[in-house]
Amino acid sequence: MNELNALITLNSMPLLGSVKIQLLLQVFGSAVDALNASPEDLRKLPGFGSKIISQWNPEEATQTAELDQNLAHRFDAQIIPFTDKRYPKRLLNIPDFPILLYVKGDMTPSDHQSIAIIGTRSATHYGLEMAHKFGLELAHQGFTIISGLARGIDTAAHEGARKKGRTIAVLGSGLCNIYPSENKNLASVIAENGAVISEFPMNTPPDRQRFPQRNRIVSGMSSGILLIEAPVKSGAMITMRMGLAQGRNLYALSGRADIPNFEGNHTLIKSQQAKFVSKPEDIKEDFKGWLPTIKKNLEIKPAPPKLEREEEELLKIFPQDEIGIDHLASLANLPIQKLNVLIMSLILKKQVKEYPGRIYKKAHVAH
């Protein structure tokens, strides 16, 4: 079994998400070695409780992964791991980046110059018209347009962009289960000169809980995010908050004050968390030289990572200054192997920074 096959197998395991797979790779050195880990070794890892251990079945997952690869081959889809040079580099900057991307079509270096266009499924005629207009003109100016292939704003943005340039559709299901079904033809057209991508195995059905996961990829791949039309409580606003936490440039159109569908836009514009735009040139001017604006004093903060009890206890021991591994081991009174595992997990969760010589320091995280 090679490393890609092993990553696909890990990705097929129940209850394993990106962060846990990252931890396995850190601890065991490779996906192949992680699959060979004993239940006793796995129990030592933070977050690997009895529920995960009871469903740890590499042999069964290997069979599932083989079926997944066969489906990818049949559908002419690529499976791109996070270690591949084709993997979007910007996406690696989010803590829970996808371990794998299933891709129908092609990813290109020009996709680094990308704008996400998002909004409600129940859009007004004005919103649909503007999504199409911005998608078309920004694609014509060299941006790759990213959206989620949903009804409404997403569809209009894709339709506009594909006429003049590249667009990428990010799914909340596997590539075998295009959702909504009426966009199957659109997905095929997008793949001809862009890409349809998913982090989920090929035959994964659509599910409401997977759409927020999809949204972090939409924002994570983008240089900036344009909100066309959305109420305050909506998936599009969740994506905007994700983008804000990821340091992306945010943009929003304004709409009629008496239409609830634009309350999300107006909230972001009034709080100066999104820049008001009325034409595509308003966005393009921020990317001269492709240097995104750094936002300061953001009111919406990223949600703090969930820490296991042992991680919280170790973090309390850390002083404000740097500390060496030997001193930390004496303070924590833990076996060195256990301590190493906890430190690796805290580094992955950006709670601790590592310096040369096995020197560590508690990160200053604003919550």
mmCIF file of C-alpha atoms in Angstrom:
data_model
loop_
_atom_site.group_PDB
_atom_site.id
_atom_site.type_symbol
_atom_site.label_atom_id
_atom_site.label_comp_id
_atom_site.label_asym_id
_atom_site.label_seq_id
_atom_site.Cartn_x
_atom_site.Cartn_y
_atom_site.Cartn_z
ATOM 1 C CA MET A 1 0.000 0.000 0.000
ATOM 2 C CA ASN A 2 1.387 3.409 -0.972
ATOM 3 C CA GLU A 3 0.887 6.653 0.959
ATOM 4 C CA LEU A 4 -2.008 7.898 -1.197
ATOM 5 C CA ASN A 5 -3.896 4.635 -0.769
ATOM 6 C CA ALA A 6 -3.283 4.834 2.970
ATOM 7 C CA LEU A 7 -4.592 8.427 3.115
ATOM 8 C CA ILE A 8 -7.732 7.404 1.220
ATOM 9 C CA THR A 9 -8.164 4.533 3.686
ATOM 10 C CA LEU A 10 -7.826 6.863 6.698
ATOM 11 C CA ASN A 11 -10.268 9.258 5.061
ATOM 12 C CA SER A 12 -12.732 6.344 4.819
ATOM 13 C CA MET A 13 -12.532 5.588 8.538
ATOM 14 C CA PRO A 14 -15.647 6.515 10.549
ATOM 15 C CA LEU A 15 -15.306 9.367 13.072
ATOM 16 C CA LEU A 16 -11.899 10.486 11.774
ATOM 17 C CA GLY A 17 -11.821 14.086 10.611
ATOM 18 C CA SER A 18 -9.018 16.187 9.208
ATOM 19 C CA VAL A 19 -7.555 17.231 12.570
ATOM 20 C CA LYS A 20 -7.400 13.664 13.907
ATOM 21 C CA ILE A 21 -5.794 12.402 10.697
ATOM 22 C CA GLN A 22 -3.238 15.219 10.930
ATOM 23 C CA LEU A 23 -2.448 14.076 14.465
ATOM 24 C CA LEU A 24 -2.000 10.469 13.302
ATOM 25 C CA LEU A 25 0.428 11.631 10.613
ATOM 26 C CA GLN A 26 2.377 13.712 13.128
ATOM 27 C CA VAL A 27 2.648 10.915 15.662
ATOM 28 C CA PHE A 28 3.301 7.937 13.381
ATOM 29 C CA GLY A 29 5.114 9.702 10.549
ATOM 30 C CA SER A 30 2.990 8.449 7.655
ATOM 31 C CA ALA A 31 -0.491 7.238 6.799
ATOM 32 C CA VAL A 32 0.867 3.743 6.153
ATOM 33 C CA ASP A 33 2.375 3.542 9.641
ATOM 34 C CA ALA A 34 -0.764 5.034 11.196
ATOM 35 C CA LEU A 35 -2.862 2.205 9.730
ATOM 36 C CA ASN A 36 -0.488 -0.289 11.340
ATOM 37 C CA ALA A 37 -0.853 1.299 14.782
ATOM 38 C CA SER A 38 -2.188 -0.913 17.537
ATOM 39 C CA PRO A 39 -5.316 -0.026 19.545
ATOM 40 C CA GLU A 40 -3.024 0.450 22.554
ATOM 41 C CA ASP A 41 -1.016 3.095 20.677
ATOM 42 C CA LEU A 42 -4.174 4.828 19.504
ATOM 43 C CA ARG A 43 -5.639 5.038 23.011
ATOM 44 C CA LYS A 44 -2.676 7.204 24.036
ATOM 45 C CA LEU A 45 -3.726 9.916 21.589
ATOM 46 C CA PRO A 46 -5.973 12.781 22.734
ATOM 47 C CA GLY A 47 -9.480 12.453 21.337
ATOM 48 C CA PHE A 48 -9.144 8.761 20.485
ATOM 49 C CA GLY A 49 -11.711 7.315 22.864
ATOM 50 C CA SER A 50 -13.426 3.961 22.965
ATOM 51 C CA LYS A 51 -15.939 4.922 20.265
ATOM 52 C CA ILE A 52 -13.213 5.535 17.688
ATOM 53 C CA ILE A 53 -11.137 2.538 18.804
ATOM 54 C CA SER A 54 -14.143 0.201 18.545
ATOM 55 C CA GLN A 55 -14.641 1.222 14.901
ATOM 56 C CA TRP A 56 -10.942 1.173 13.958
ATOM 57 C CA ASN A 57 -10.911 -1.458 11.214
ATOM 58 C CA PRO A 58 -8.161 -0.829 8.620
ATOM 59 C CA GLU A 59 -9.029 -3.964 6.647
ATOM 60 C CA GLU A 60 -12.643 -2.922 6.134
ATOM 61 C CA ALA A 61 -11.616 0.681 5.428
ATOM 62 C CA THR A 62 -9.106 -0.536 2.839
ATOM 63 C CA GLN A 63 -11.896 -2.296 0.953
ATOM 64 C CA THR A 64 -14.045 0.850 1.121
ATOM 65 C CA ALA A 65 -11.108 2.909 -0.160
ATOM 66 C CA GLU A 66 -10.589 0.548 -3.094
ATOM 67 C CA LEU A 67 -14.232 0.955 -4.104
ATOM 68 C CA ASP A 68 -13.820 4.710 -3.772
ATOM 69 C CA GLN A 69 -10.769 4.713 -6.052
ATOM 70 C CA ASN A 70 -12.589 2.565 -8.599
ATOM 71 C CA LEU A 71 -15.458 5.050 -8.653
ATOM 72 C CA ALA A 72 -13.022 7.949 -9.074
ATOM 73 C CA HIS A 73 -11.460 6.158 -12.039
ATOM 74 C CA ARG A 74 -14.868 5.475 -13.610
ATOM 75 C CA PHE A 75 -15.891 9.137 -13.228
ATOM 76 C CA ASP A 76 -12.501 10.382 -14.470
ATOM 77 C CA ALA A 77 -11.876 12.144 -11.157
ATOM 78 C CA GLN A 78 -8.515 12.823 -9.566
ATOM 79 C CA ILE A 79 -7.809 12.287 -5.871
ATOM 80 C CA ILE A 80 -5.357 14.970 -4.755
ATOM 81 C CA PRO A 81 -3.756 14.700 -1.286
ATOM 82 C CA PHE A 82 -2.715 17.753 0.713
ATOM 83 C CA THR A 83 0.936 16.917 -0.031
ATOM 84 C CA ASP A 84 0.438 17.256 -3.805
ATOM 85 C CA LYS A 85 1.723 20.381 -5.568
ATOM 86 C CA ARG A 86 -1.692 20.737 -7.236
ATOM 87 C CA TYR A 87 -3.406 21.110 -3.850
ATOM 88 C CA PRO A 88 -4.501 24.745 -3.249
ATOM 89 C CA LYS A 89 -1.756 26.253 -1.089
ATOM 90 C CA ARG A 90 -4.049 28.805 0.529
ATOM 91 C CA LEU A 91 -6.265 26.003 1.791
ATOM 92 C CA LEU A 92 -3.374 24.604 3.840
ATOM 93 C CA ASN A 93 -3.533 27.703 6.035
ATOM 94 C CA ILE A 94 -6.804 26.676 7.696
ATOM 95 C CA PRO A 95 -6.451 24.347 10.715
ATOM 96 C CA ASP A 96 -8.847 21.678 9.469
ATOM 97 C CA PHE A 97 -7.809 21.621 5.823
ATOM 98 C CA PRO A 98 -9.127 18.623 3.835
ATOM 99 C CA ILE A 99 -6.712 15.704 3.734
ATOM 100 C CA LEU A 100 -7.903 14.844 0.216
ATOM 101 C CA LEU A 101 -9.662 16.641 -2.603
ATOM 102 C CA TYR A 102 -11.661 14.712 -5.176
ATOM 103 C CA VAL A 103 -11.468 16.722 -8.391
ATOM 104 C CA LYS A 104 -13.445 16.475 -11.629
ATOM 105 C CA GLY A 105 -11.654 18.783 -14.051
ATOM 106 C CA ASP A 106 -8.333 20.452 -13.322
ATOM 107 C CA MET A 107 -6.806 22.702 -10.671
ATOM 108 C CA THR A 108 -4.398 25.302 -12.081
ATOM 109 C CA PRO A 109 -1.919 27.787 -10.539
ATOM 110 C CA SER A 110 -4.174 30.637 -11.708
ATOM 111 C CA ASP A 111 -6.824 29.450 -9.231
ATOM 112 C CA HIS A 112 -4.786 31.145 -6.496
ATOM 113 C CA GLN A 113 -6.323 34.363 -7.875
ATOM 114 C CA SER A 114 -9.848 33.564 -6.782
ATOM 115 C CA ILE A 115 -13.001 35.204 -5.499
ATOM 116 C CA ALA A 116 -15.875 33.346 -3.848
ATOM 117 C CA ILE A 117 -19.355 34.563 -4.748
ATOM 118 C CA ILE A 118 -22.023 33.422 -2.299
ATOM 119 C CA GLY A 119 -25.567 34.101 -1.179
ATOM 120 C CA THR A 120 -28.989 32.720 -0.471
ATOM 121 C CA ARG A 121 -30.748 29.944 -2.367
ATOM 122 C CA SER A 122 -33.976 32.008 -2.311
ATOM 123 C CA ALA A 123 -32.602 34.986 -4.163
ATOM 124 C CA THR A 124 -34.371 37.998 -5.639
ATOM 125 C CA HIS A 125 -34.182 38.710 -9.358
ATOM 126 C CA TYR A 126 -31.780 41.542 -8.546
ATOM 127 C CA GLY A 127 -29.504 39.197 -6.586
ATOM 128 C CA LEU A 128 -29.438 36.606 -9.387
ATOM 129 C CA GLU A 129 -28.682 39.300 -11.947
ATOM 130 C CA MET A 130 -25.811 40.729 -9.887
ATOM 131 C CA ALA A 131 -24.331 37.287 -9.112
ATOM 132 C CA HIS A 132 -24.265 36.531 -12.840
ATOM 133 C CA LYS A 133 -22.797 39.953 -13.659
ATOM 134 C CA PHE A 134 -20.023 39.824 -11.036
ATOM 135 C CA GLY A 135 -19.208 36.207 -11.877
ATOM 136 C CA LEU A 136 -18.916 36.960 -15.571
ATOM 137 C CA GLU A 137 -16.882 40.159 -15.272
ATOM 138 C CA LEU A 138 -14.515 38.992 -12.529
ATOM 139 C CA ALA A 139 -13.833 35.759 -14.421
ATOM 140 C CA HIS A 140 -13.148 37.825 -17.536
ATOM 141 C CA GLN A 141 -10.631 39.880 -15.520
ATOM 142 C CA GLY A 142 -8.703 36.735 -14.555
ATOM 143 C CA PHE A 143 -10.242 35.657 -11.248
ATOM 144 C CA THR A 144 -11.344 32.064 -10.711
ATOM 145 C CA ILE A 145 -14.857 32.193 -9.284
ATOM 146 C CA ILE A 146 -15.557 29.780 -6.422
ATOM 147 C CA SER A 147 -18.998 28.862 -5.143
ATOM 148 C CA GLY A 148 -21.006 25.926 -3.806
ATOM 149 C CA LEU A 149 -23.226 24.879 -6.766
ATOM 150 C CA ALA A 150 -26.343 25.498 -4.649
ATOM 151 C CA ARG A 151 -29.558 26.875 -6.087
ATOM 152 C CA GLY A 152 -29.881 30.640 -6.348
ATOM 153 C CA ILE A 153 -26.821 32.859 -6.047
ATOM 154 C CA ASP A 154 -24.247 30.048 -6.401
ATOM 155 C CA THR A 155 -25.770 28.822 -9.655
ATOM 156 C CA ALA A 156 -25.995 32.331 -11.121
ATOM 157 C CA ALA A 157 -22.348 33.059 -10.237
ATOM 158 C CA HIS A 158 -21.154 29.806 -11.827
ATOM 159 C CA GLU A 159 -23.245 30.433 -14.932
ATOM 160 C CA GLY A 160 -21.790 33.905 -15.392
ATOM 161 C CA ALA A 161 -18.191 32.888 -14.694
ATOM 162 C CA ARG A 162 -18.103 29.892 -17.050
ATOM 163 C CA LYS A 163 -18.931 32.152 -20.001
ATOM 164 C CA LYS A 164 -15.746 34.214 -19.650
ATOM 165 C CA GLY A 165 -13.292 32.195 -17.575
ATOM 166 C CA ARG A 166 -12.810 29.603 -14.864
ATOM 167 C CA THR A 167 -15.071 28.623 -12.009
ATOM 168 C CA ILE A 168 -14.795 25.982 -9.271
ATOM 169 C CA ALA A 169 -17.804 24.339 -7.631
ATOM 170 C CA VAL A 170 -17.281 22.947 -4.115
ATOM 171 C CA LEU A 171 -19.712 20.197 -3.131
ATOM 172 C CA GLY A 172 -21.130 19.094 0.209
ATOM 173 C CA SER A 173 -21.470 15.568 -1.183
ATOM 174 C CA GLY A 174 -19.405 13.114 -3.204
ATOM 175 C CA LEU A 175 -18.819 13.663 -6.917
ATOM 176 C CA CYS A 176 -21.197 10.783 -7.717
ATOM 177 C CA ASN A 177 -24.045 12.627 -6.008
ATOM 178 C CA ILE A 178 -24.259 16.100 -7.504
ATOM 179 C CA TYR A 179 -26.624 18.255 -5.442
ATOM 180 C CA PRO A 180 -28.991 19.742 -6.350
ATOM 181 C CA SER A 181 -29.688 17.225 -9.092
ATOM 182 C CA GLU A 182 -30.854 19.910 -11.528
ATOM 183 C CA ASN A 183 -27.258 21.220 -11.582
ATOM 184 C CA LYS A 184 -25.726 17.997 -12.932
ATOM 185 C CA ASN A 185 -25.387 19.484 -16.412
ATOM 186 C CA LEU A 186 -23.916 22.679 -15.009
ATOM 187 C CA ALA A 187 -21.364 20.631 -13.033
ATOM 188 C CA SER A 188 -20.321 18.835 -16.229
ATOM 189 C CA VAL A 189 -19.882 22.139 -18.055
ATOM 190 C CA ILE A 190 -17.869 23.613 -15.167
ATOM 191 C CA ALA A 191 -15.508 20.606 -15.175
ATOM 192 C CA GLU A 192 -14.656 21.186 -18.846
ATOM 193 C CA ASN A 193 -12.806 24.450 -18.143
ATOM 194 C CA GLY A 194 -12.690 24.538 -14.345
ATOM 195 C CA ALA A 195 -13.247 22.022 -11.578
ATOM 196 C CA VAL A 196 -15.904 20.411 -9.417
ATOM 197 C CA ILE A 197 -14.345 19.375 -6.112
ATOM 198 C CA SER A 198 -15.253 17.658 -2.848
ATOM 199 C CA GLU A 199 -13.438 16.433 0.240
ATOM 200 C CA PHE A 200 -15.930 13.594 0.642
ATOM 201 C CA PRO A 201 -15.572 10.074 -0.785
ATOM 202 C CA MET A 202 -17.121 9.643 -4.214
ATOM 203 C CA ASN A 203 -20.463 8.110 -3.209
ATOM 204 C CA THR A 204 -21.162 10.344 -0.178
ATOM 205 C CA PRO A 205 -24.800 11.532 -0.241
ATOM 206 C CA PRO A 206 -25.723 15.182 0.384
ATOM 207 C CA ASP A 207 -26.445 15.999 4.012
ATOM 208 C CA ARG A 208 -27.305 19.258 5.768
ATOM 209 C CA GLN A 209 -24.435 18.820 8.251
ATOM 210 C CA ARG A 210 -21.865 18.615 5.455
ATOM 211 C CA PHE A 211 -22.639 22.013 3.938
ATOM 212 C CA PRO A 212 -20.875 24.034 6.691
ATOM 213 C CA GLN A 213 -17.834 21.782 6.128
ATOM 214 C CA ARG A 214 -18.063 22.609 2.427
ATOM 215 C CA ASN A 215 -18.258 26.326 3.212
ATOM 216 C CA ARG A 216 -14.854 26.396 4.960
ATOM 217 C CA ILE A 217 -13.309 25.183 1.688
ATOM 218 C CA VAL A 218 -15.121 27.873 -0.316
ATOM 219 C CA SER A 219 -13.719 30.575 1.976
ATOM 220 C CA GLY A 220 -10.387 28.826 2.534
ATOM 221 C CA MET A 221 -9.543 28.680 -1.180
ATOM 222 C CA SER A 222 -10.486 32.286 -1.876
ATOM 223 C CA SER A 223 -8.585 35.560 -1.812
ATOM 224 C CA GLY A 224 -11.813 37.391 -1.133
ATOM 225 C CA ILE A 225 -15.512 36.643 -0.643
ATOM 226 C CA LEU A 226 -18.402 38.560 -2.168
ATOM 227 C CA LEU A 227 -21.802 38.355 -0.495
ATOM 228 C CA ILE A 228 -24.522 39.061 -3.045
ATOM 229 C CA GLU A 229 -27.629 38.588 -0.897
ATOM 230 C CA ALA A 230 -28.278 36.820 2.405
ATOM 231 C CA PRO A 231 -30.312 37.178 5.607
ATOM 232 C CA VAL A 232 -28.468 37.420 8.920
ATOM 233 C CA LYS A 233 -29.124 33.780 9.777
ATOM 234 C CA SER A 234 -27.889 31.864 6.751
ATOM 235 C CA GLY A 235 -25.193 29.549 5.480
ATOM 236 C CA ALA A 236 -23.736 32.410 3.462
ATOM 237 C CA MET A 237 -23.206 34.466 6.628
ATOM 238 C CA ILE A 238 -21.476 31.480 8.225
ATOM 239 C CA THR A 239 -19.127 31.430 5.239
ATOM 240 C CA MET A 240 -18.472 35.158 5.664
ATOM 241 C CA ARG A 241 -17.592 34.602 9.329
ATOM 242 C CA MET A 242 -15.247 31.793 8.316
ATOM 243 C CA GLY A 243 -13.625 34.085 5.776
ATOM 244 C CA LEU A 244 -13.253 36.815 8.365
ATOM 245 C CA ALA A 245 -11.555 34.384 10.753
ATOM 246 C CA GLN A 246 -9.282 33.229 7.913
ATOM 247 C CA GLY A 247 -8.237 36.805 7.115
ATOM 248 C CA ARG A 248 -9.970 37.015 3.743
ATOM 249 C CA ASN A 249 -11.148 40.245 2.135
ATOM 250 C CA LEU A 250 -14.921 40.536 2.502
ATOM 251 C CA TYR A 251 -17.241 42.365 0.120
ATOM 252 C CA ALA A 252 -20.995 42.919 0.054
ATOM 253 C CA LEU A 253 -23.601 44.502 -2.155
ATOM 254 C CA SER A 254 -26.318 46.628 -0.635
ATOM 255 C CA GLY A 255 -30.009 45.986 -1.240
ATOM 256 C CA ARG A 256 -33.394 47.340 -0.307
ATOM 257 C CA ALA A 257 -33.654 48.120 3.400
ATOM 258 C CA ASP A 258 -37.096 46.523 3.677
ATOM 259 C CA ILE A 259 -36.055 43.108 2.306
ATOM 260 C CA PRO A 260 -34.823 40.626 4.975
ATOM 261 C CA ASN A 261 -32.702 38.872 2.359
ATOM 262 C CA PHE A 262 -30.222 41.774 2.468
ATOM 263 C CA GLU A 263 -29.993 42.174 6.254
ATOM 264 C CA GLY A 264 -26.810 40.105 6.348
ATOM 265 C CA ASN A 265 -25.196 42.379 3.759
ATOM 266 C CA HIS A 266 -26.178 45.541 5.602
ATOM 267 C CA THR A 267 -24.955 44.177 8.949
ATOM 268 C CA LEU A 268 -21.484 43.483 7.530
ATOM 269 C CA ILE A 269 -21.278 46.805 5.706
ATOM 270 C CA LYS A 270 -22.409 48.873 8.738
ATOM 271 C CA SER A 271 -19.917 47.106 11.003
ATOM 272 C CA GLN A 272 -17.179 47.709 8.391
ATOM 273 C CA GLN A 273 -16.413 44.001 8.326
ATOM 274 C CA ALA A 274 -17.204 43.951 4.611
ATOM 275 C CA LYS A 275 -16.393 46.545 2.002
ATOM 276 C CA PHE A 276 -19.385 47.926 0.126
ATOM 277 C CA VAL A 277 -19.067 47.266 -3.607
ATOM 278 C CA SER A 278 -21.282 48.222 -6.518
ATOM 279 C CA LYS A 279 -19.193 47.029 -9.471
ATOM 280 C CA PRO A 280 -16.502 44.376 -10.112
ATOM 281 C CA GLU A 281 -13.790 47.031 -10.360
ATOM 282 C CA ASP A 282 -14.291 47.770 -6.641
ATOM 283 C CA ILE A 283 -12.948 44.287 -5.915
ATOM 284 C CA LYS A 284 -10.232 44.217 -8.549
ATOM 285 C CA GLU A 285 -8.576 47.362 -7.175
ATOM 286 C CA ASP A 286 -7.805 45.532 -3.912
ATOM 287 C CA PHE A 287 -5.737 42.912 -5.723
ATOM 288 C CA LYS A 288 -3.171 44.955 -7.584
ATOM 289 C CA GLY A 289 -0.105 42.766 -7.247
ATOM 290 C CA TRP A 290 -2.320 40.121 -5.571
ATOM 291 C CA LEU A 291 -1.624 41.381 -2.064
ATOM 292 C CA PRO A 292 -4.799 40.878 0.004
ATOM 293 C CA THR A 293 -5.680 43.546 2.503
ATOM 294 C CA ILE A 294 -4.920 42.542 6.103
ATOM 295 C CA LYS A 295 -7.972 43.141 8.288
ATOM 296 C CA LYS A 296 -7.616 44.446 11.814
ATOM 297 C CA ASN A 297 -9.882 44.604 14.832
ATOM 298 C CA LEU A 298 -12.261 41.951 13.579
ATOM 299 C CA GLU A 299 -15.365 41.693 15.693
ATOM 300 C CA ILE A 300 -16.087 38.092 14.722
ATOM 301 C CA LYS A 301 -13.430 35.814 16.154
ATOM 302 C CA PRO A 302 -12.656 32.257 15.102
ATOM 303 C CA ALA A 303 -14.110 29.659 17.407
ATOM 304 C CA PRO A 304 -11.434 28.309 19.772
ATOM 305 C CA PRO A 305 -10.428 24.700 19.106
ATOM 306 C CA LYS A 306 -11.884 22.031 21.344
ATOM 307 C CA LEU A 307 -9.257 20.776 23.785
ATOM 308 C CA GLU A 308 -9.195 17.429 25.528
ATOM 309 C CA ARG A 309 -8.986 17.505 29.336
ATOM 310 C CA GLU A 310 -5.319 16.414 29.343
ATOM 311 C CA GLU A 311 -4.474 19.125 26.824
ATOM 312 C CA GLU A 312 -6.147 21.791 28.960
ATOM 313 C CA GLU A 313 -4.244 20.629 32.035
ATOM 314 C CA LEU A 314 -0.908 20.703 30.197
ATOM 315 C CA LEU A 315 -1.623 24.143 28.764
ATOM 316 C CA LYS A 316 -2.191 25.514 32.288
ATOM 317 C CA ILE A 317 1.330 24.426 33.218
ATOM 318 C CA PHE A 318 2.978 26.454 30.445
ATOM 319 C CA PRO A 319 4.658 29.657 31.669
ATOM 320 C CA GLN A 320 4.412 32.913 29.736
ATOM 321 C CA ASP A 321 7.987 32.541 28.464
ATOM 322 C CA GLU A 322 9.660 29.773 26.467
ATOM 323 C CA ILE A 323 10.215 26.409 28.120
ATOM 324 C CA GLY A 324 12.393 23.449 27.170
ATOM 325 C CA ILE A 325 11.084 19.904 26.876
ATOM 326 C CA ASP A 326 13.011 18.648 29.941
ATOM 327 C CA HIS A 327 11.709 21.407 32.202
ATOM 328 C CA LEU A 328 8.190 20.880 30.879
ATOM 329 C CA ALA A 329 8.418 17.140 31.501
ATOM 330 C CA SER A 330 9.374 17.712 35.129
ATOM 331 C CA LEU A 331 6.509 20.184 35.625
ATOM 332 C CA ALA A 332 3.939 17.956 33.939
ATOM 333 C CA ASN A 333 5.140 14.753 35.592
ATOM 334 C CA LEU A 334 4.168 12.762 32.479
ATOM 335 C CA PRO A 335 5.969 10.023 30.521
ATOM 336 C CA ILE A 336 7.941 11.628 27.693
ATOM 337 C CA GLN A 337 5.981 9.719 25.004
ATOM 338 C CA LYS A 338 2.668 10.921 26.392
ATOM 339 C CA LEU A 339 4.006 14.458 26.697
ATOM 340 C CA ASN A 340 5.187 14.421 23.057
ATOM 341 C CA VAL A 341 1.740 13.379 21.839
ATOM 342 C CA LEU A 342 -0.021 16.125 23.817
ATOM 343 C CA ILE A 343 2.443 18.781 22.619
ATOM 344 C CA MET A 344 1.983 17.728 18.985
ATOM 345 C CA SER A 345 -1.772 18.007 19.360
ATOM 346 C CA LEU A 346 -1.518 21.473 20.939
ATOM 347 C CA ILE A 347 0.781 22.606 18.116
ATOM 348 C CA LEU A 348 -1.739 21.389 15.524
ATOM 349 C CA LYS A 349 -4.478 23.300 17.340
ATOM 350 C CA LYS A 350 -2.269 26.420 17.337
ATOM 351 C CA GLN A 351 -2.204 26.622 21.137
ATOM 352 C CA VAL A 352 1.559 26.091 21.411
ATOM 353 C CA LYS A 353 4.450 27.225 19.203
ATOM 354 C CA GLU A 354 7.568 25.133 18.653
ATOM 355 C CA TYR A 355 11.064 26.581 18.247
ATOM 356 C CA PRO A 356 14.410 24.951 17.371
ATOM 357 C CA GLY A 357 15.940 22.817 20.109
ATOM 358 C CA ARG A 358 12.544 21.545 21.313
ATOM 359 C CA ILE A 359 11.672 24.862 22.917
ATOM 360 C CA TYR A 360 7.968 25.635 23.296
ATOM 361 C CA LYS A 361 5.831 28.648 24.108
ATOM 362 C CA LYS A 362 2.123 29.099 24.727
ATOM 363 C CA ALA A 363 0.539 30.890 21.775
ATOM 364 C CA HIS A 364 -1.326 34.114 22.458
ATOM 365 C CA VAL A 365 -4.740 33.248 21.036
ATOM 366 C CA ALA A 366 -7.489 35.833 21.167
ATOM 367 C CA HIS A 367 -10.803 34.210 22.182
#
